[in-house]
């Protein structure tokens, strides 16, 4: 993606230290931004009620936004699976001629 001029950023409500550990563990080639007060997550509508084992709580959904050079959201993917997702994003970049 870097060769294509695509900037990848990860954002979650976790703190900076947990992001550092996660990035090192999985060898992430992009920065993770900390949104501990969930301001960014709420703006993008990804801070939502979740349900695990019958217990409801608020959390950040794993979603992707393709934002063009003018700051316009061109595509959004919801509940993504990271293992298969990068190719999907590249195909969309090609289809939209970005």
Short mmCIF file of C-alpha atoms in Angstrom, two decimals:
data_model
loop_
_atom_site.label_atom_id
_atom_site.label_comp_id
_atom_site.label_asym_id
_atom_site.label_seq_id
_atom_site.Cartn_x
_atom_site.Cartn_y
_atom_site.Cartn_z
CA UNK A 1 0.00 0.00 0.00
CA UNK A 2 2.88 2.34 0.76
CA UNK A 3 4.14 2.01 -2.82
CA UNK A 4 0.70 3.18 -3.99
CA UNK A 5 0.74 6.27 -1.76
CA UNK A 6 -1.83 4.85 0.63
CA UNK A 7 -1.47 5.86 4.27
CA UNK A 8 -2.74 3.30 6.77
CA UNK A 9 -3.56 4.29 10.35
CA UNK A 10 -5.12 2.20 13.08
CA UNK A 11 -7.24 3.87 15.75
CA UNK A 12 -8.62 2.32 18.93
CA UNK A 13 -9.59 3.28 22.46
CA UNK A 14 -6.55 1.46 23.89
CA UNK A 15 -3.67 3.43 25.37
CA UNK A 16 -0.33 4.10 23.68
CA UNK A 17 1.56 1.42 25.64
CA UNK A 18 -0.90 -1.33 24.67
CA UNK A 19 -0.64 -0.18 21.04
CA UNK A 20 3.15 -0.43 21.16
CA UNK A 21 2.97 -3.98 22.53
CA UNK A 22 0.31 -5.00 19.97
CA UNK A 23 2.25 -3.50 17.05
CA UNK A 24 5.45 -5.25 18.13
CA UNK A 25 3.70 -8.59 18.69
CA UNK A 26 2.07 -8.59 15.24
CA UNK A 27 4.74 -6.65 13.34
CA UNK A 28 2.35 -3.96 12.15
CA UNK A 29 3.86 -1.77 9.41
CA UNK A 30 1.62 1.20 10.24
CA UNK A 31 1.03 3.45 13.27
CA UNK A 32 -1.74 2.89 15.81
CA UNK A 33 -3.37 6.02 17.22
CA UNK A 34 -4.79 6.11 20.73
CA UNK A 35 -8.36 7.39 21.13
CA UNK A 36 -8.83 6.74 24.85
CA UNK A 37 -11.67 9.25 25.19
CA UNK A 38 -13.37 7.74 22.06
CA UNK A 39 -13.82 11.15 20.40
CA UNK A 40 -12.64 9.95 16.97
CA UNK A 41 -14.49 6.64 17.32
CA UNK A 42 -17.73 8.46 18.05
CA UNK A 43 -17.28 10.86 15.12
CA UNK A 44 -16.86 7.90 12.75
CA UNK A 45 -19.77 6.03 14.36
CA UNK A 46 -17.73 2.98 15.40
CA UNK A 47 -18.15 3.31 19.18
CA UNK A 48 -21.16 1.07 19.64
CA UNK A 49 -22.92 -1.22 22.04
CA UNK A 50 -21.49 -4.73 21.90
CA UNK A 51 -22.61 -8.00 23.38
CA UNK A 52 -20.31 -10.75 24.66
CA UNK A 53 -21.64 -13.79 26.49
CA UNK A 54 -24.90 -11.95 27.16
CA UNK A 55 -23.15 -8.94 28.69
CA UNK A 56 -23.65 -5.60 26.96
CA UNK A 57 -20.89 -2.99 26.91
CA UNK A 58 -19.65 -0.10 24.80
CA UNK A 59 -16.67 -0.70 22.53
CA UNK A 60 -15.04 0.12 19.21
CA UNK A 61 -15.98 -1.98 16.18
CA UNK A 62 -13.23 -2.97 13.75
CA UNK A 63 -14.06 -0.96 10.64
CA UNK A 64 -12.14 0.58 7.75
CA UNK A 65 -12.63 3.94 6.07
CA UNK A 66 -11.06 4.76 2.71
CA UNK A 67 -10.51 8.51 2.73
CA UNK A 68 -9.26 10.28 -0.40
CA UNK A 69 -6.70 13.09 -0.59
CA UNK A 70 -9.47 15.67 -0.17
CA UNK A 71 -10.66 14.10 3.10
CA UNK A 72 -13.79 12.55 1.59
CA UNK A 73 -14.81 9.09 2.82
CA UNK A 74 -15.07 7.07 -0.39
CA UNK A 75 -15.85 3.67 1.12
CA UNK A 76 -16.54 2.15 4.53
CA UNK A 77 -16.23 -1.51 5.53
CA UNK A 78 -17.90 -2.77 8.70
CA UNK A 79 -16.82 -5.66 10.93
CA UNK A 80 -13.75 -6.39 8.83
CA UNK A 81 -11.55 -9.48 9.04
CA UNK A 82 -7.94 -8.23 8.94
CA UNK A 83 -6.53 -11.38 7.37
CA UNK A 84 -8.37 -10.84 4.07
CA UNK A 85 -9.06 -7.14 4.13
CA UNK A 86 -5.96 -5.51 2.59
CA UNK A 87 -6.63 -6.95 -0.87
CA UNK A 88 -10.23 -5.77 -0.69
CA UNK A 89 -9.06 -2.22 0.02
CA UNK A 90 -6.56 -2.29 -2.87
CA UNK A 91 -9.24 -3.56 -5.26
CA UNK A 92 -11.49 -0.68 -4.23
CA UNK A 93 -8.67 1.85 -4.66
CA UNK A 94 -8.21 0.52 -8.21
CA UNK A 95 -11.94 0.53 -8.96
CA UNK A 96 -12.29 4.14 -7.77
CA UNK A 97 -9.10 5.22 -9.58
CA UNK A 98 -7.66 6.71 -6.41
#
